[in-house]
PDB file of C-alpha atoms in Angstrom:
ATOM      1  CA  UNK A 142      21.450  20.385  24.138  1.00  0.00           C
ATOM      2  CA  UNK A 143      20.054  16.879  24.890  1.00  0.00           C
ATOM      3  CA  UNK A 144      19.825  14.364  22.119  1.00  0.00           C
ATOM      4  CA  UNK A 145      16.388  13.557  20.785  1.00  0.00           C
ATOM      5  CA  UNK A 146      15.132  10.271  22.166  1.00  0.00           C
ATOM      6  CA  UNK A 147      14.027   7.577  19.723  1.00  0.00           C
ATOM      7  CA  UNK A 148      10.507   7.980  21.082  1.00  0.00           C
ATOM      8  CA  UNK A 149      10.490  11.668  20.153  1.00  0.00           C
ATOM      9  CA  UNK A 150      11.979  10.948  16.729  1.00  0.00           C
ATOM     10  CA  UNK A 151       9.326   8.305  16.044  1.00  0.00           C
ATOM     11  CA  UNK A 152       6.561  10.626  17.248  1.00  0.00           C
ATOM     12  CA  UNK A 153       7.691  13.459  14.982  1.00  0.00           C
ATOM     13  CA  UNK A 154       8.080  11.171  12.000  1.00  0.00           C
ATOM     14  CA  UNK A 155       4.595   9.849  12.652  1.00  0.00           C
ATOM     15  CA  UNK A 156       3.211  13.391  12.860  1.00  0.00           C
ATOM     16  CA  UNK A 157       4.796  14.275   9.521  1.00  0.00           C
ATOM     17  CA  UNK A 158       3.475  11.112   7.886  1.00  0.00           C
ATOM     18  CA  UNK A 159       0.021  11.799   9.334  1.00  0.00           C
ATOM     19  CA  UNK A 160       0.050  15.337   7.937  1.00  0.00           C
ATOM     20  CA  UNK A 161       0.945  13.997   4.494  1.00  0.00           C
ATOM     21  CA  UNK A 162      -1.798  11.391   4.783  1.00  0.00           C
ATOM     22  CA  UNK A 163      -4.379  14.058   5.615  1.00  0.00           C
ATOM     23  CA  UNK A 164      -3.346  16.205   2.646  1.00  0.00           C
ATOM     24  CA  UNK A 165      -3.390  13.241   0.275  1.00  0.00           C
ATOM     25  CA  UNK A 166      -7.118  12.805   0.833  1.00  0.00           C
ATOM     26  CA  UNK A 167      -7.875  15.989  -1.130  1.00  0.00           C
ATOM     27  CA  UNK A 168      -4.665  16.766  -3.056  1.00  0.00           C
ATOM     28  CA  UNK A 169      -2.497  14.848  -5.492  1.00  0.00           C
ATOM     29  CA  UNK A 170       1.168  13.991  -4.978  1.00  0.00           C
ATOM     30  CA  UNK A 171       2.458  16.706  -7.302  1.00  0.00           C
ATOM     31  CA  UNK A 172       0.346  19.386  -5.585  1.00  0.00           C
ATOM     32  CA  UNK A 173       1.519  18.655  -2.042  1.00  0.00           C
ATOM     33  CA  UNK A 174       4.565  20.639  -0.910  1.00  0.00           C
ATOM     34  CA  UNK A 175       6.827  20.373   2.106  1.00  0.00           C
ATOM     35  CA  UNK A 176       5.386  23.726   3.220  1.00  0.00           C
ATOM     36  CA  UNK A 177       1.863  22.253   3.077  1.00  0.00           C
ATOM     37  CA  UNK A 178       2.967  19.350   5.225  1.00  0.00           C
ATOM     38  CA  UNK A 179       4.725  21.631   7.713  1.00  0.00           C
ATOM     39  CA  UNK A 180       1.569  23.716   8.153  1.00  0.00           C
ATOM     40  CA  UNK A 181      -0.219  20.652   9.504  1.00  0.00           C
ATOM     41  CA  UNK A 182       2.518  19.813  12.030  1.00  0.00           C
ATOM     42  CA  UNK A 183       3.567  21.453  15.283  1.00  0.00           C
ATOM     43  CA  UNK A 184       7.018  22.399  13.993  1.00  0.00           C
ATOM     44  CA  UNK A 185       8.623  24.267  11.115  1.00  0.00           C
ATOM     45  CA  UNK A 186       9.303  23.213   7.558  1.00  0.00           C
ATOM     46  CA  UNK A 187      13.035  23.378   8.284  1.00  0.00           C
ATOM     47  CA  UNK A 188      12.571  20.900  11.116  1.00  0.00           C
ATOM     48  CA  UNK A 189      10.952  18.398   8.758  1.00  0.00           C
ATOM     49  CA  UNK A 190      14.269  18.011   6.940  1.00  0.00           C
ATOM     50  CA  UNK A 191      15.744  16.515  10.114  1.00  0.00           C
ATOM     51  CA  UNK A 192      13.473  13.525   9.543  1.00  0.00           C
ATOM     52  CA  UNK A 193      12.725  13.420   5.819  1.00  0.00           C
ATOM     53  CA  UNK A 194      14.826  15.054   3.111  1.00  0.00           C
ATOM     54  CA  UNK A 195      12.246  14.827   0.331  1.00  0.00           C
ATOM     55  CA  UNK A 196       8.514  14.562  -0.210  1.00  0.00           C
ATOM     56  CA  UNK A 197       9.170  11.185  -1.815  1.00  0.00           C
ATOM     57  CA  UNK A 198      10.610   9.884   1.456  1.00  0.00           C
ATOM     58  CA  UNK A 199       7.455  10.905   3.314  1.00  0.00           C
ATOM     59  CA  UNK A 200       5.193   9.161   0.825  1.00  0.00           C
ATOM     60  CA  UNK A 201       7.383   6.073   0.937  1.00  0.00           C
ATOM     61  CA  UNK A 202       7.090   6.070   4.745  1.00  0.00           C
ATOM     62  CA  UNK A 203       3.306   6.423   4.410  1.00  0.00           C
ATOM     63  CA  UNK A 204       3.190   3.442   2.051  1.00  0.00           C
ATOM     64  CA  UNK A 205       5.427   1.510   4.454  1.00  0.00           C
ATOM     65  CA  UNK A 206       2.949   2.169   7.258  1.00  0.00           C
ATOM     66  CA  UNK A 207       0.114   0.969   5.027  1.00  0.00           C
ATOM     67  CA  UNK A 208       2.000  -2.230   4.203  1.00  0.00           C
ATOM     68  CA  UNK A 209       2.740  -2.880   7.889  1.00  0.00           C
ATOM     69  CA  UNK A 210      -0.924  -2.416   8.805  1.00  0.00           C
ATOM     70  CA  UNK A 211      -2.038  -4.747   6.015  1.00  0.00           C
ATOM     71  CA  UNK A 212       0.513  -7.415   6.968  1.00  0.00           C
ATOM     72  CA  UNK A 213      -0.689  -7.226  10.587  1.00  0.00           C
ATOM     73  CA  UNK A 214      -4.283  -7.784   9.469  1.00  0.00           C
ATOM     74  CA  UNK A 215      -3.328 -10.739   7.263  1.00  0.00           C
ATOM     75  CA  UNK A 216      -1.212 -12.381   9.978  1.00  0.00           C
ATOM     76  CA  UNK A 217      -3.963 -11.894  12.550  1.00  0.00           C
ATOM     77  CA  UNK A 218      -6.623 -13.435  10.298  1.00  0.00           C
ATOM     78  CA  UNK A 219      -4.418 -16.410   9.452  1.00  0.00           C
ATOM     79  CA  UNK A 220      -3.605 -17.014  13.112  1.00  0.00           C
ATOM     80  CA  UNK A 221      -7.211 -16.807  14.326  1.00  0.00           C
ATOM     81  CA  UNK A 222      -8.726 -19.092  11.716  1.00  0.00           C
ATOM     82  CA  UNK A 223      -8.398 -22.848  11.552  1.00  0.00           C
ATOM     83  CA  UNK A 224      -9.468 -23.105   7.923  1.00  0.00           C
ATOM     84  CA  UNK A 225     -10.205 -20.885   4.935  1.00  0.00           C
ATOM     85  CA  UNK A 226     -11.585 -21.933   1.580  1.00  0.00           C
ATOM     86  CA  UNK A 227     -10.427 -20.287  -1.630  1.00  0.00           C
ATOM     87  CA  UNK A 228     -13.603 -18.197  -1.475  1.00  0.00           C
ATOM     88  CA  UNK A 229     -12.828 -17.184   2.107  1.00  0.00           C
ATOM     89  CA  UNK A 230      -9.296 -16.107   1.187  1.00  0.00           C
ATOM     90  CA  UNK A 231     -10.580 -14.148  -1.817  1.00  0.00           C
ATOM     91  CA  UNK A 232     -13.217 -12.462   0.355  1.00  0.00           C
ATOM     92  CA  UNK A 233     -10.727 -11.564   3.089  1.00  0.00           C
ATOM     93  CA  UNK A 234      -8.041 -10.155   0.781  1.00  0.00           C
ATOM     94  CA  UNK A 235     -10.597  -8.263  -1.327  1.00  0.00           C
ATOM     95  CA  UNK A 236     -12.249  -6.784   1.768  1.00  0.00           C
ATOM     96  CA  UNK A 237      -8.902  -5.797   3.281  1.00  0.00           C
ATOM     97  CA  UNK A 238      -7.959  -3.984   0.068  1.00  0.00           C
ATOM     98  CA  UNK A 239     -11.331  -2.236  -0.085  1.00  0.00           C
ATOM     99  CA  UNK A 240     -10.449  -0.757   3.320  1.00  0.00           C
ATOM    100  CA  UNK A 241      -7.036   0.439   2.097  1.00  0.00           C
ATOM    101  CA  UNK A 242      -7.877   2.852  -0.713  1.00  0.00           C
ATOM    102  CA  UNK A 243      -5.022   5.126   0.277  1.00  0.00           C
ATOM    103  CA  UNK A 244      -2.489   2.318  -0.074  1.00  0.00           C
ATOM    104  CA  UNK A 245      -3.852   1.564  -3.540  1.00  0.00           C
ATOM    105  CA  UNK A 246      -3.648   5.236  -4.534  1.00  0.00           C
ATOM    106  CA  UNK A 247       0.011   5.395  -3.558  1.00  0.00           C
ATOM    107  CA  UNK A 248       0.706   2.117  -5.332  1.00  0.00           C
ATOM    108  CA  UNK A 249      -0.617   3.654  -8.550  1.00  0.00           C
ATOM    109  CA  UNK A 250       2.078   6.344  -8.390  1.00  0.00           C
ATOM    110  CA  UNK A 251       5.448   6.129 -10.150  1.00  0.00           C
ATOM    111  CA  UNK A 252       7.538   4.032  -7.777  1.00  0.00           C
ATOM    112  CA  UNK A 253      10.740   4.652  -9.712  1.00  0.00           C
ATOM    113  CA  UNK A 254      10.559   8.360  -8.879  1.00  0.00           C
ATOM    114  CA  UNK A 255       9.429   7.810  -5.304  1.00  0.00           C
ATOM    115  CA  UNK A 256      12.199   5.329  -4.565  1.00  0.00           C
ATOM    116  CA  UNK A 257      14.824   7.302  -6.486  1.00  0.00           C
ATOM    117  CA  UNK A 258      14.051  10.324  -4.319  1.00  0.00           C
ATOM    118  CA  UNK A 259      14.649   8.427  -1.077  1.00  0.00           C
ATOM    119  CA  UNK A 260      17.874   7.713   0.778  1.00  0.00           C
ATOM    120  CA  UNK A 261      19.088   4.113   0.845  1.00  0.00           C
ATOM    121  CA  UNK A 262      18.340   3.682   4.557  1.00  0.00           C
ATOM    122  CA  UNK A 263      14.718   4.760   4.152  1.00  0.00           C
ATOM    123  CA  UNK A 264      14.331   2.651   1.038  1.00  0.00           C
ATOM    124  CA  UNK A 265      15.768  -0.404   2.805  1.00  0.00           C
ATOM    125  CA  UNK A 266      13.287  -0.043   5.683  1.00  0.00           C
ATOM    126  CA  UNK A 267      10.467   0.261   3.170  1.00  0.00           C
ATOM    127  CA  UNK A 268      11.606  -2.868   1.331  1.00  0.00           C
ATOM    128  CA  UNK A 269      11.592  -4.798   4.603  1.00  0.00           C
ATOM    129  CA  UNK A 270       7.928  -3.912   5.135  1.00  0.00           C
ATOM    130  CA  UNK A 271       7.154  -4.747   1.520  1.00  0.00           C
ATOM    131  CA  UNK A 272       8.901  -8.105   1.896  1.00  0.00           C
ATOM    132  CA  UNK A 273       7.006  -8.842   5.073  1.00  0.00           C
ATOM    133  CA  UNK A 274       3.703  -8.216   3.265  1.00  0.00           C
ATOM    134  CA  UNK A 275       4.712 -10.615   0.503  1.00  0.00           C
ATOM    135  CA  UNK A 276       5.505 -13.200   3.175  1.00  0.00           C
ATOM    136  CA  UNK A 277       2.202 -12.605   4.996  1.00  0.00           C
ATOM    137  CA  UNK A 278       0.127 -13.212   1.872  1.00  0.00           C
ATOM    138  CA  UNK A 279       2.259 -16.219   0.937  1.00  0.00           C
ATOM    139  CA  UNK A 280       1.954 -17.688   4.434  1.00  0.00           C
ATOM    140  CA  UNK A 281      -1.844 -17.395   4.344  1.00  0.00           C
ATOM    141  CA  UNK A 282      -2.007 -19.193   1.007  1.00  0.00           C
ATOM    142  CA  UNK A 283       0.459 -21.840   2.151  1.00  0.00           C
ATOM    143  CA  UNK A 284      -1.429 -22.521   5.409  1.00  0.00           C
ATOM    144  CA  UNK A 285      -4.903 -22.910   3.940  1.00  0.00           C
ATOM    145  CA  UNK A 286      -4.214 -24.162   0.404  1.00  0.00           C
ATOM    146  CA  UNK A 287      -2.276 -27.242   1.429  1.00  0.00           C
ATOM    147  CA  UNK A 288      -2.283 -28.753  -2.053  1.00  0.00           C
ATOM    148  CA  UNK A 289      -0.184 -25.949  -3.519  1.00  0.00           C
ATOM    149  CA  UNK A 290       3.571 -26.282  -3.907  1.00  0.00           C
ATOM    150  CA  UNK A 291       6.028 -23.589  -2.885  1.00  0.00           C
ATOM    151  CA  UNK A 292       6.364 -22.766  -6.579  1.00  0.00           C
ATOM    152  CA  UNK A 293       2.585 -22.321  -6.835  1.00  0.00           C
ATOM    153  CA  UNK A 294       2.496 -20.052  -3.782  1.00  0.00           C
ATOM    154  CA  UNK A 295       5.330 -17.950  -5.197  1.00  0.00           C
ATOM    155  CA  UNK A 296       3.507 -17.785  -8.523  1.00  0.00           C
ATOM    156  CA  UNK A 297       0.364 -16.570  -6.787  1.00  0.00           C
ATOM    157  CA  UNK A 298       2.205 -13.854  -4.847  1.00  0.00           C
ATOM    158  CA  UNK A 299       4.048 -12.520  -7.891  1.00  0.00           C
ATOM    159  CA  UNK A 300       0.868 -12.451  -9.937  1.00  0.00           C
ATOM    160  CA  UNK A 301      -1.229 -10.860  -7.207  1.00  0.00           C
ATOM    161  CA  UNK A 302       1.082  -8.026  -6.167  1.00  0.00           C
ATOM    162  CA  UNK A 303       1.680  -6.526  -9.641  1.00  0.00           C
ATOM    163  CA  UNK A 304      -2.112  -6.594 -10.055  1.00  0.00           C
ATOM    164  CA  UNK A 305      -2.451  -4.233  -7.057  1.00  0.00           C
ATOM    165  CA  UNK A 306      -0.705  -1.394  -8.911  1.00  0.00           C
ATOM    166  CA  UNK A 307      -3.592  -1.127 -11.357  1.00  0.00           C
ATOM    167  CA  UNK A 308      -6.501  -1.390  -8.928  1.00  0.00           C
ATOM    168  CA  UNK A 309      -6.813   2.322  -8.209  1.00  0.00           C
ATOM    169  CA  UNK A 310      -6.834   3.503 -11.866  1.00  0.00           C
ATOM    170  CA  UNK A 311      -9.555   0.977 -12.693  1.00  0.00           C
ATOM    171  CA  UNK A 312     -11.768   1.720  -9.681  1.00  0.00           C
ATOM    172  CA  UNK A 313     -11.358   5.474  -9.097  1.00  0.00           C
ATOM    173  CA  UNK A 314     -12.185   7.378 -12.275  1.00  0.00           C
ATOM    174  CA  UNK A 315     -12.642  11.143 -12.225  1.00  0.00           C
ATOM    175  CA  UNK A 316     -15.477  12.829 -14.164  1.00  0.00           C
ATOM    176  CA  UNK A 317     -12.850  14.266 -16.529  1.00  0.00           C
ATOM    177  CA  UNK A 318     -11.410  10.815 -17.230  1.00  0.00           C
ATOM    178  CA  UNK A 319     -14.867   9.365 -17.739  1.00  0.00           C
ATOM    179  CA  UNK A 320     -15.737  12.140 -20.189  1.00  0.00           C
ATOM    180  CA  UNK A 321     -12.506  11.551 -22.127  1.00  0.00           C
ATOM    181  CA  UNK A 322     -13.140   7.800 -22.322  1.00  0.00           C
ATOM    182  CA  UNK A 323     -16.628   8.382 -23.671  1.00  0.00           C
ATOM    183  CA  UNK A 324     -15.272  10.883 -26.225  1.00  0.00           C
ATOM    184  CA  UNK A 325     -12.664   8.316 -27.267  1.00  0.00           C
ATOM    185  CA  UNK A 326     -15.354   5.696 -27.772  1.00  0.00           C
ATOM    186  CA  UNK A 327     -14.188   3.480 -24.928  1.00  0.00           C
ATOM    187  CA  UNK A 328     -17.019   1.719 -23.145  1.00  0.00           C
ATOM    188  CA  UNK A 329     -16.783   2.714 -19.498  1.00  0.00           C
ATOM    189  CA  UNK A 330     -17.588   0.043 -16.919  1.00  0.00           C
ATOM    190  CA  UNK A 331     -17.436   1.002 -13.239  1.00  0.00           C
ATOM    191  CA  UNK A 332     -15.565  -1.561 -11.148  1.00  0.00           C
ATOM    192  CA  UNK A 333     -15.060  -1.948  -7.402  1.00  0.00           C
ATOM    193  CA  UNK A 334     -11.858  -2.804  -5.577  1.00  0.00           C
ATOM    194  CA  UNK A 335     -13.626  -5.723  -3.929  1.00  0.00           C
ATOM    195  CA  UNK A 336     -15.019  -7.108  -7.174  1.00  0.00           C
ATOM    196  CA  UNK A 337     -11.758  -6.998  -9.106  1.00  0.00           C
ATOM    197  CA  UNK A 338      -9.640  -8.272  -6.199  1.00  0.00           C
ATOM    198  CA  UNK A 339     -12.057 -11.086  -5.335  1.00  0.00           C
ATOM    199  CA  UNK A 340     -12.139 -12.276  -8.934  1.00  0.00           C
ATOM    200  CA  UNK A 341      -8.358 -12.114  -9.260  1.00  0.00           C
ATOM    201  CA  UNK A 342      -7.623 -14.040  -6.060  1.00  0.00           C
ATOM    202  CA  UNK A 343     -10.248 -16.709  -6.651  1.00  0.00           C
ATOM    203  CA  UNK A 344      -9.215 -17.083 -10.286  1.00  0.00           C
ATOM    204  CA  UNK A 345      -5.556 -17.549  -9.372  1.00  0.00           C
ATOM    205  CA  UNK A 346      -6.269 -20.034  -6.586  1.00  0.00           C
ATOM    206  CA  UNK A 347      -8.637 -22.027  -8.809  1.00  0.00           C
ATOM    207  CA  UNK A 348      -6.042 -22.146 -11.573  1.00  0.00           C
ATOM    208  CA  UNK A 349      -3.261 -23.299  -9.264  1.00  0.00           C
ATOM    209  CA  UNK A 350      -5.495 -25.911  -7.587  1.00  0.00           C
ATOM    210  CA  UNK A 351      -6.248 -27.440 -10.997  1.00  0.00           C
ATOM    211  CA  UNK A 352      -2.601 -27.911 -11.906  1.00  0.00           C
TER     212      UNK A 352
END
């Protein structure tokens, strides 16, 4: 029996990831099963295990794809532009996050469980994409905010990325959550991804520029 070509392997992995992505639009992580994913592919559930051993690995691969896409967009914007003000950078990053709601939803999940349920090879590939995204954001800041030191740029990156994990919970509130907050006496204020991200980026850049 001929060996699967890398092209076929990549195509099947992509099909599995795409099926998971489609399900994640209407179902939560805990509700999606390997059988659900298999039903949306052209092969059997058993075949899926040749490419991903756990649901966590599939979600990690989906997040990796989201990171790669975001890094591509950041690199492209930085390469095409000759200058960007702090406001321009805040607008670009906030807009790019507004377009990546799915990435933000996955980021709000428990990464310890998702990474613990993945094999070391898959996790390493994911970390490479994550690292590249850190570098892409840092490179944009470094190119256009020439007054910032390497320490400042690093400080920005490691303040900005932890902030991303909380964007989804603060911008996507279900009716049940809203009702519970009102019952608990918590004043509910509806926020947007763009608004929170823009304010965070501009606030950080302004603070570092004043140092």
